[in-house]
Coordinates of C-alpha atoms in Angstrom, one line a residue:
Chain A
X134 CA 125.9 107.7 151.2
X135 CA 126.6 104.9 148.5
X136 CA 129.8 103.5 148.1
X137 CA 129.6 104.1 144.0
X138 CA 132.4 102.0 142.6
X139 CA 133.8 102.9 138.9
X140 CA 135.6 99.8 138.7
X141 CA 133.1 97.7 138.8
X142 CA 131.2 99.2 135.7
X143 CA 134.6 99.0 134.1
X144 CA 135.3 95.8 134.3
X145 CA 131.5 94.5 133.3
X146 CA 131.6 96.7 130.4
X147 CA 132.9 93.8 128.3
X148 CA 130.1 91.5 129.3
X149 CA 127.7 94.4 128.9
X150 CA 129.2 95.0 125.5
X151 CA 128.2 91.5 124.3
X152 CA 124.7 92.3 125.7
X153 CA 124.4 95.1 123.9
X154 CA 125.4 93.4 120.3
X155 CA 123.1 90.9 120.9
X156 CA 120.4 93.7 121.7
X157 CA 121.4 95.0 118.5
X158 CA 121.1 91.4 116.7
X159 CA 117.6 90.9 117.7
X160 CA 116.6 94.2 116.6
X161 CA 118.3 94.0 113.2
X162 CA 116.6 90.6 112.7
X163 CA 113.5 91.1 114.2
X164 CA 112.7 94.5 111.9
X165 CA 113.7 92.8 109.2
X166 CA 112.3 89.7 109.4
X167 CA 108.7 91.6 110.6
X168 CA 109.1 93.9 107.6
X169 CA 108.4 90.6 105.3
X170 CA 106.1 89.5 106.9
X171 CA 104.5 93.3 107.4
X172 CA 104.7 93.4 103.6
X173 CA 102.0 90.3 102.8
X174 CA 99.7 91.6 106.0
X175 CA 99.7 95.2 104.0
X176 CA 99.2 93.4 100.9
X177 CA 96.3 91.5 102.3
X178 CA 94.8 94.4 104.6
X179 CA 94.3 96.4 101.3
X180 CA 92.9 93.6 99.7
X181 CA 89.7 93.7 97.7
X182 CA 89.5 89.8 99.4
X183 CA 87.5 89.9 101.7
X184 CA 88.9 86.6 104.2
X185 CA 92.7 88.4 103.6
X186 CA 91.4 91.4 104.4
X187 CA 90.0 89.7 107.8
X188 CA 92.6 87.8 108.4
X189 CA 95.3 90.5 108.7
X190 CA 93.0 92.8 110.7
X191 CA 92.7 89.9 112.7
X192 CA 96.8 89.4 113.5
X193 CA 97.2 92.8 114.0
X194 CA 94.7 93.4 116.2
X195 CA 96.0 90.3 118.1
X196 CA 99.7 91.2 118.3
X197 CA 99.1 95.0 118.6
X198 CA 95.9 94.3 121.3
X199 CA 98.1 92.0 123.8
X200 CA 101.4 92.5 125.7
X201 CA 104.8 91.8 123.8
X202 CA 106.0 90.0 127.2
X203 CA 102.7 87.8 126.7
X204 CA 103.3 87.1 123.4
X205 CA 106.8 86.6 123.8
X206 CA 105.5 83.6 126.9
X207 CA 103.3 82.4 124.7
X208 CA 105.5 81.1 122.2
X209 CA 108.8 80.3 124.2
X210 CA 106.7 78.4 127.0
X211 CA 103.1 78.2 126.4
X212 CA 103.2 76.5 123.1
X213 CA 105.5 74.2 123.1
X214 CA 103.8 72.6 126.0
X215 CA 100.6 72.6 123.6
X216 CA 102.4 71.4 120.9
X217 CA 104.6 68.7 122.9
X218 CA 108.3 69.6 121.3
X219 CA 111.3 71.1 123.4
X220 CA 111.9 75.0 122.1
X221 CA 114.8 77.0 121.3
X222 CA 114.1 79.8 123.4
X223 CA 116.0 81.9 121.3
X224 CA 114.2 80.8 118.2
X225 CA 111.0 81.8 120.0
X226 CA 112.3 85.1 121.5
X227 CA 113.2 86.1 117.6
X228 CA 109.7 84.7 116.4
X229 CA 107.4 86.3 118.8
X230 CA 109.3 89.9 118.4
X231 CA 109.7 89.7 114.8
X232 CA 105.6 88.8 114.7
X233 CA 104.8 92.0 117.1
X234 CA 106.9 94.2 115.2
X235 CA 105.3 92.8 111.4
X236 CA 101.7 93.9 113.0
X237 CA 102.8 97.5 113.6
X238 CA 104.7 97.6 110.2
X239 CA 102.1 96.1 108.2
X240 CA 99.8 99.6 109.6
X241 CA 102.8 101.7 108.3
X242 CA 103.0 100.4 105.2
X243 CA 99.8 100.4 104.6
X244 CA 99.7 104.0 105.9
X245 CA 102.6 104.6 103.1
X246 CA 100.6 102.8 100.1
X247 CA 97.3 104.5 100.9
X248 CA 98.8 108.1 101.1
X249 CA 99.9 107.9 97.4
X250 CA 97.6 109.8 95.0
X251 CA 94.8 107.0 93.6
X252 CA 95.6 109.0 90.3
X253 CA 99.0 107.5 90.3
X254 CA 97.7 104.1 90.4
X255 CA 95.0 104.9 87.2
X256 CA 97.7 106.5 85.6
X257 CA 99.4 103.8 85.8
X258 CA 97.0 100.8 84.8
X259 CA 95.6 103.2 81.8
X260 CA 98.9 102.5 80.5
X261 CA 98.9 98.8 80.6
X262 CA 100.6 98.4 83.3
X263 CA 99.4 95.5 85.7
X264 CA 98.6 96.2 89.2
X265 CA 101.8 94.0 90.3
X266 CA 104.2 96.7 87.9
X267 CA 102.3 99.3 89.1
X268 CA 102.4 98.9 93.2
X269 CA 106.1 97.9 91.9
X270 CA 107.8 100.6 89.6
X271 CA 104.7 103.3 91.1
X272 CA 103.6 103.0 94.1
X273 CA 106.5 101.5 96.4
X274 CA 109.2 103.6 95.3
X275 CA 106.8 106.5 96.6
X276 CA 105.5 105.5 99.6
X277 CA 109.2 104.3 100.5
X278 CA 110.3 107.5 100.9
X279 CA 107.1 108.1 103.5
X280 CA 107.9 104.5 105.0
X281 CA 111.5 105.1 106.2
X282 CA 111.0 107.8 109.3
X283 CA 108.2 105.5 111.2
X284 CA 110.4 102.3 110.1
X285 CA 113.4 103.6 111.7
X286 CA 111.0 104.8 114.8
X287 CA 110.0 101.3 115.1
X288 CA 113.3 100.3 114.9
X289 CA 114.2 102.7 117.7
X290 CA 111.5 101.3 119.9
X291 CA 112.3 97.1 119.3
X292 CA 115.7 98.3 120.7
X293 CA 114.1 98.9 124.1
X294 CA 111.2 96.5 123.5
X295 CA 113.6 93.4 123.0
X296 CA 114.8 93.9 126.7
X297 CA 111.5 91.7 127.5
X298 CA 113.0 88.5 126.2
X299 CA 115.0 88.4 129.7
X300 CA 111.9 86.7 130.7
X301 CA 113.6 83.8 128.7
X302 CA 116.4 84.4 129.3
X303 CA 117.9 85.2 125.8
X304 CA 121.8 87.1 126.8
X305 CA 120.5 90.6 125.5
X306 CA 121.4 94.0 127.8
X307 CA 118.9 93.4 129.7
X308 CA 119.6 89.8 130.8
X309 CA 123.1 90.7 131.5
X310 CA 122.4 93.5 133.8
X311 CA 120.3 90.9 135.8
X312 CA 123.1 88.4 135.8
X313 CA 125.4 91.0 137.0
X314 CA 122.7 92.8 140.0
X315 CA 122.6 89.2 140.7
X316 CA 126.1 87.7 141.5
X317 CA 126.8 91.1 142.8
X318 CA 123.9 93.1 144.4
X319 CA 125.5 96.6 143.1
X320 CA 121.9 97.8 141.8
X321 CA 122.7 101.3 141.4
X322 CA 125.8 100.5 138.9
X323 CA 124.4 98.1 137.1
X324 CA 121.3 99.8 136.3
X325 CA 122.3 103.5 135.6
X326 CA 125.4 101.6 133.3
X327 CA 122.8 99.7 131.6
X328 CA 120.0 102.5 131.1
X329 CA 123.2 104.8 129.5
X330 CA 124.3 102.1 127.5
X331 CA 120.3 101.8 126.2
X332 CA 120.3 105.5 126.2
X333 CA 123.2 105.3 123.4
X334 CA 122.0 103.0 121.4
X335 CA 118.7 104.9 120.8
X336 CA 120.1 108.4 120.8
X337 CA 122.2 107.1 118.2
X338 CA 119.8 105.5 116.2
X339 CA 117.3 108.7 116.0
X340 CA 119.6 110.7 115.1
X341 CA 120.8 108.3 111.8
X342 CA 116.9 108.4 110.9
X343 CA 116.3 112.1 111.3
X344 CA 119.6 112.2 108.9
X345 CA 118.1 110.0 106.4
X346 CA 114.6 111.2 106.8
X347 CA 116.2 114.8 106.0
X348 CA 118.3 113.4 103.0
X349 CA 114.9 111.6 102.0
X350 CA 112.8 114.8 102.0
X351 CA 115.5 116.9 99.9
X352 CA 115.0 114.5 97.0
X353 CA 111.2 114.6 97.6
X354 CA 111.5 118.3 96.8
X355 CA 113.3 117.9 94.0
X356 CA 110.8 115.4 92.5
Chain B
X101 CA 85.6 101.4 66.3
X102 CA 84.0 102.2 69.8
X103 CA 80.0 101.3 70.5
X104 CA 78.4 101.5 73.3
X105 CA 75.7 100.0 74.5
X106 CA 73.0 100.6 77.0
X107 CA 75.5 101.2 79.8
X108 CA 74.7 102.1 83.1
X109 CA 77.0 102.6 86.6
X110 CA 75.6 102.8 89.7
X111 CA 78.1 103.8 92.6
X112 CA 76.2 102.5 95.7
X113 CA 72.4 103.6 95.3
X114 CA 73.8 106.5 93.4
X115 CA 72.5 106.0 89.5
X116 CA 75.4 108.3 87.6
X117 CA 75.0 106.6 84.2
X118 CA 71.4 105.4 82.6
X119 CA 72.0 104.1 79.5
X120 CA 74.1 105.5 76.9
X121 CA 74.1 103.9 73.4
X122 CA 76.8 105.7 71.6
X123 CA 78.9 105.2 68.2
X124 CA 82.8 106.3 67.8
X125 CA 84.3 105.8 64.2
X126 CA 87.8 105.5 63.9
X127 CA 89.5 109.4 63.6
X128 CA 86.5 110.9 65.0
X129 CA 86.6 113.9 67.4
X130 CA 84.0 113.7 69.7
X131 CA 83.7 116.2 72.8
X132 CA 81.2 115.5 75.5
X133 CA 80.1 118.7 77.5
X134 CA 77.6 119.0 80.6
X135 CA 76.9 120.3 83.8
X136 CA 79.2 118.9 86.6
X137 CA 77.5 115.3 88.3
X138 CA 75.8 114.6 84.9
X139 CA 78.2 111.6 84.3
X140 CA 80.5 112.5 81.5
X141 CA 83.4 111.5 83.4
X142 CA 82.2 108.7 84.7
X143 CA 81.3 107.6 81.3
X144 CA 84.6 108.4 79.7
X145 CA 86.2 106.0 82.7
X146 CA 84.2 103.3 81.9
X147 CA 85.4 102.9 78.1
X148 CA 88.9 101.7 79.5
X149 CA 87.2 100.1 82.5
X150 CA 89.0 102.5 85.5
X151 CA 84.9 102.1 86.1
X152 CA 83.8 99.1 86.0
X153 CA 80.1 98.9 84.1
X154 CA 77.0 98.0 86.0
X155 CA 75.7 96.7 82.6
X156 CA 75.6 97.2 79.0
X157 CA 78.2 96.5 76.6
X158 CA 81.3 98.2 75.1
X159 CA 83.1 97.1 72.0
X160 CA 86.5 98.4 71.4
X161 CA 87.8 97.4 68.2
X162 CA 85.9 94.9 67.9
X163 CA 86.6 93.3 71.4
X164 CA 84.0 93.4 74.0
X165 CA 85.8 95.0 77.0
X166 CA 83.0 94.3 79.4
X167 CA 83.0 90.6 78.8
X168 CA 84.8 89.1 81.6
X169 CA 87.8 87.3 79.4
X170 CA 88.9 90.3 77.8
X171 CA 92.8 90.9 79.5
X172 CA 92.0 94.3 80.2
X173 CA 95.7 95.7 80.4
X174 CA 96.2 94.4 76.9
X175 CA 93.2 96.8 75.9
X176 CA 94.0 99.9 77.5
X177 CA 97.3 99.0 75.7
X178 CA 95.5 100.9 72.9
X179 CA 93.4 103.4 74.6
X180 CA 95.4 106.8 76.0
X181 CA 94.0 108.3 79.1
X182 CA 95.0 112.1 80.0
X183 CA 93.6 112.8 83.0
X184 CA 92.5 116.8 84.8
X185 CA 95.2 116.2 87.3
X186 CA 98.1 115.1 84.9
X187 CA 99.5 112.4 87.0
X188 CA 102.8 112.4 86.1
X189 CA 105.0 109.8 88.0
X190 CA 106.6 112.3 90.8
X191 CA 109.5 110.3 91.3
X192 CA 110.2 109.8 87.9
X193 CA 111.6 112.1 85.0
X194 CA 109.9 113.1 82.2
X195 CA 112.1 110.8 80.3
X196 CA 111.4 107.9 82.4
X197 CA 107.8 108.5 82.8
X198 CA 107.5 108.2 78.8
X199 CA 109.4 105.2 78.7
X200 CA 108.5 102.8 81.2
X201 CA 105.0 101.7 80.2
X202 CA 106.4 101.2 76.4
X203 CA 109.8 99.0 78.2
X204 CA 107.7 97.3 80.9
X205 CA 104.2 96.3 78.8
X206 CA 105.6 96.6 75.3
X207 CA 109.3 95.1 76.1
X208 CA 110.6 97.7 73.9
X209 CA 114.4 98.5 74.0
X210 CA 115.7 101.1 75.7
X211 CA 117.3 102.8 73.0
X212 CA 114.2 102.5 71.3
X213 CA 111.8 103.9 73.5
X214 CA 114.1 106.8 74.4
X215 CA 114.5 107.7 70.6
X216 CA 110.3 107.0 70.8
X217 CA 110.2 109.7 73.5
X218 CA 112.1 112.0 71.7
X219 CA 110.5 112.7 69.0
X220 CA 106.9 112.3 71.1
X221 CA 108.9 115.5 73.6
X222 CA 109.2 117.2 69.9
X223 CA 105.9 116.8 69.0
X224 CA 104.7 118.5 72.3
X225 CA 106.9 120.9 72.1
X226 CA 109.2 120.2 75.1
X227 CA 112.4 118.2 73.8
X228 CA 114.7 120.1 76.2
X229 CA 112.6 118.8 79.0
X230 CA 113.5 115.2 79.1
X231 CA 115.7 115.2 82.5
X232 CA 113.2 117.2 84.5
X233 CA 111.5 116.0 87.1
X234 CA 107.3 117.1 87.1
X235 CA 107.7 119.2 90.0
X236 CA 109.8 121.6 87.8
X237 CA 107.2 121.7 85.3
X238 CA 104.1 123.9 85.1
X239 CA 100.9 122.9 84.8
X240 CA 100.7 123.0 80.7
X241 CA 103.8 121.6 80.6
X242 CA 103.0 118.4 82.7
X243 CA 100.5 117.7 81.0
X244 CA 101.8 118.3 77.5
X245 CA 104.2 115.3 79.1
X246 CA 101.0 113.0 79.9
X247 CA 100.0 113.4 76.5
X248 CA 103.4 111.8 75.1
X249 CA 103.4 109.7 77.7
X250 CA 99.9 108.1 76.8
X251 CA 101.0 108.7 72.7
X252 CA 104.3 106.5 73.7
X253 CA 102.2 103.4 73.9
X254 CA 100.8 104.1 70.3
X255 CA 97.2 104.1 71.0
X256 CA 94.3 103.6 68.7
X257 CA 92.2 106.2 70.5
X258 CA 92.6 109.2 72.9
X259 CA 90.4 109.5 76.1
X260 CA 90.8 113.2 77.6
X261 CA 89.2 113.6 80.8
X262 CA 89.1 117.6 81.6
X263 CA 93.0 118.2 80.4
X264 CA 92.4 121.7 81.1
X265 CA 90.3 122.1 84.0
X266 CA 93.3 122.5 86.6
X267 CA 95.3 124.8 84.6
X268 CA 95.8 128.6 84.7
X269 CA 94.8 130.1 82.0
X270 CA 97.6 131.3 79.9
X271 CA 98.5 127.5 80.3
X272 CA 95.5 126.2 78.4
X273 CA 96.2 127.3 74.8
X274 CA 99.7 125.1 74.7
X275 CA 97.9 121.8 75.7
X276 CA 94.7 122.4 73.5
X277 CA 97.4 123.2 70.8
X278 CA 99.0 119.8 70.8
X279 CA 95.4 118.2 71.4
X280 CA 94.1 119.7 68.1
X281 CA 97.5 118.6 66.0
X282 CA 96.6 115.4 67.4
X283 CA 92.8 115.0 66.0
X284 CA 94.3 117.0 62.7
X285 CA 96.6 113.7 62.7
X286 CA 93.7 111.9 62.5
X287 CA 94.1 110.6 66.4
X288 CA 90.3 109.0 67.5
X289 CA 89.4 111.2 70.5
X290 CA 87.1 111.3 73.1
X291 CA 87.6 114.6 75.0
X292 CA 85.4 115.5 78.2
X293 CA 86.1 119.8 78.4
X294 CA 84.8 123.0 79.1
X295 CA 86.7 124.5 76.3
X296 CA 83.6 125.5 73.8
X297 CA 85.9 127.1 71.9
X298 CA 87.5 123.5 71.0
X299 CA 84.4 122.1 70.7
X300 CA 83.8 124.4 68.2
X301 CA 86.3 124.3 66.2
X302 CA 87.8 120.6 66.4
X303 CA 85.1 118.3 67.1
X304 CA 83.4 116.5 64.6
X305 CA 80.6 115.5 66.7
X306 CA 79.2 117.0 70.6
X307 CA 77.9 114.3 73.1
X308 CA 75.9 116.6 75.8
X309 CA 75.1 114.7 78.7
X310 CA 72.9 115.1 81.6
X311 CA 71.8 113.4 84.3
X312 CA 73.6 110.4 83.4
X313 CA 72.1 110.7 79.6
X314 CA 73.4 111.5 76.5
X315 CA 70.6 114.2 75.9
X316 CA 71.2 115.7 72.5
X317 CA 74.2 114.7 69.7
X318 CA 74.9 117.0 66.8
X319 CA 78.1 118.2 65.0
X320 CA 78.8 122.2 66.6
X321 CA 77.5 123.9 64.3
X322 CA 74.2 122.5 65.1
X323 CA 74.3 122.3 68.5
X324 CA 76.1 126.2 69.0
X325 CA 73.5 127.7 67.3
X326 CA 70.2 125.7 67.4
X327 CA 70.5 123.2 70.4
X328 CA 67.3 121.1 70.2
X329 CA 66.7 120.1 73.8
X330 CA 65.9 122.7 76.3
X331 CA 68.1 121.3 78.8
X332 CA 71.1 122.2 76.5
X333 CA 70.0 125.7 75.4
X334 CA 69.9 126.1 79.1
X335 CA 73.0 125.2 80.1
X336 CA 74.9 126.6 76.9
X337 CA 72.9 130.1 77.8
X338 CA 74.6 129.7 81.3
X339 CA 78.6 129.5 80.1
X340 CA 78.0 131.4 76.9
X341 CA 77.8 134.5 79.2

């Protein structure tokens, strides 16, 4: 029988703990940043343009169509060599998960733009209104509401997706629990400790959303 | 104050409009009736360019709409659209859906617009309304609101596209109601309906269309009791039941 040792996990649980904020880091800043950049793909994927259109079809299909851990090789190791200049890994760890996570946001904002009523839109411009103040006082503050629950689903899945950038070694969860198994070899603590910890994290999470998307759909009624 | 000329719209290989020439002076009243597919909505769209022409001209005040350096939000500035399906801003009171175009396009002061939408609420009969929300509206009221909220941007003319088609029908008097102050205001109006009985009694003028034509133009009397074209005594034999 194993010789499971509480101790151990208790004293890691403080460098665990700093893995885990800096899980929580890179998903704060990778959602975020991806949401700007998700907002011009949408913008350009309903485009009457036709090359805009093309060309944000094309980045999504490329960063949806290939593996994160690729992508996230790609730009920590692959291009730099290309490009002849030394990285910061962490810079490229941020980039490439804040460029996977803008392809699948850009397809739910769309999705939240599209499912508004094209008489809202008409209403709208038979007033006056330009298509910049309508998609701005109209049609966002509507499909908002419809944004927030896969938003804060994507959210729940970069905090699991993020563990890939161990393969550059970024200091998330996932990094320390290899440091750890490493110096160590106590497998069976480390990993359960670190799948719990991960287990948190998105239990906690979901359950926020699911409040919010319930708050959300109470005003919906009303209006 | 609105002539049309020659205009077609094609939406693919689909041929929906073939050429109307048509005439609006300024406080006319001028219903357009017609089977469904023969093109009346389409052509009501197209005189504040939510369709865009495949040719032919329209003049608006003497502007030319379809000439490609008109700014066309400044234009439909002065043309009110009410559509079938209301379209009232959903997240948005009643309040706030009158005011915004006249704050955002217009730059009018709040206090202003507010007092604007008001007396518009008044006028439609729905003053202790403003703080609701649409969803707590019915039908003839919501669109009793789309009316003030098209009159709050003090329009030249009035486009109605079916305002009655989608509501019940002890709904349809109130909006018709407010509809027939308006072209007893002397309002220029352009109504697509079913109602004959407006028709009747409000227009100045009938437009019946078909097949992407305007087939036969008289005042109502005329056209009630001795339509000219057979495709019109047809289709009035069919709803006069």
């Amino acid at each position: 029988m194993y010789d499971w040792q509480w101790e151990l996990i208790v004293r890691w649980l403080p460098i665990l703990f700093e893995g885990m904020l800096k899980t929580l880091e890179l998903t704060v800043v990778s959602i975020f940043l991806g949401s700007i950049i998700a907002l011009f793909l949408a913008l350009a994927r309903i485009s009457k343009v036709k090359i805009f259109n093309t060309l944000a079809i094309a980045y999504i299909e490329f960063f949806r169509g290939t593996p994160l851990l690729v992508q996230i090789l790609l730009l920590a190791y692959a291009l730099p060599m290309f490009f002849d200049y030394t990285p910061n890994l962490y810079i490229a760890g941020v980039a490439a998960l804040s460029l996977n996570a803008a392809a699948y946001i850009a397809e739910i904002f769309r999705g939240g733009i599209q499912s508004i009523d094209r008489g809202q839109m008409e209403a709208s411009r038979s007033l006056g209104m330009t298509y910049r103040q309508s998609m701005r006082f109209i049609i966002w503050p509507q499909a908002f509401r419809r944004i927030i629950p896969p938003l804060g689903n994507q959210f729940v899945a970069m905090l699991k997706d993020s563990s890939l950038v161990f393969a550059i070694g970024i200091e998330e969860l996932m990094t320390k629990g290899r440091l750890l198994q490493g110096s160590t070899y106590r497998s069976p603590e480390v990993w359960f400790t670190v799948a719990l910890i991960y287990l948190v994290l998105t239990l906690t999470f979901s359950y926020l959303v699911n409040r919010l998307e319930r708050r959300l759909s109470i005003s919906d009624s009303r209006s | 104050m609105i002539h049309v000329r020659n205009l077609h719209k094609y939406f693919g290989s689909l041929h929906v409009l073939k050429g109307i020439d048509v005439d609006i002076k300024p406080q006319e009243v001028v219903v357009v009736i017609g089977p469904s597919g023969s093109g009346k909505s389409t052509f009501l769209r197209c005189l504040n360019l939510l369709e865009e022409p495949s040719d032919g001209t329209i003049r608006i005040n003497d502007k030319e709409i379809t000439s490609n350096k008109i700014n066309i939000d400044r234009v439909r500035t002065e043309i009110g659209m009410v559509f079938q399906m209301f379209n009232l801003f959903p997240h948005l009171n009643v309040m706030q859906n009158i005011t915004l175009a006249p704050k955002q396009v217009k730059g009018m002061k709040d206090s202003e617009a507010e007092y604007l939408a008001y007396s518009l609420l008044n006028k439609v009969g729905l003053s202790d309304k403003a703080m609701a929300y649409p969803s707590q509206l019915s039908g003839g009221q919501q669109q009793r609101v789309a009316i003030a909220r098209a009159l709050a941007m003090q329009p030249k003319i009035m486009l109605f596209d079916e305002p009655t088609s989608a509501l019940d029908p002890e709904m349809i008097k109130e909006v018709l109601d407010v509809m027939k102050d308006l072209a007893l205001e002397g309002m220029t109006m352009v109504v697509v309906t079913h109602e004959m009985g407006f028709a009747k009694s409000v227009a100045d003028r009938v437009l019946f269309m078909d097949e992407g034509l305007i087939v036969e133009e008289a005042t109502p009397d005329q056209f009630f009791s001795s339509p000219r074209e057979e495709r019109a005594k047809e289709f009035l034999s069919r709803i006069l039941v």
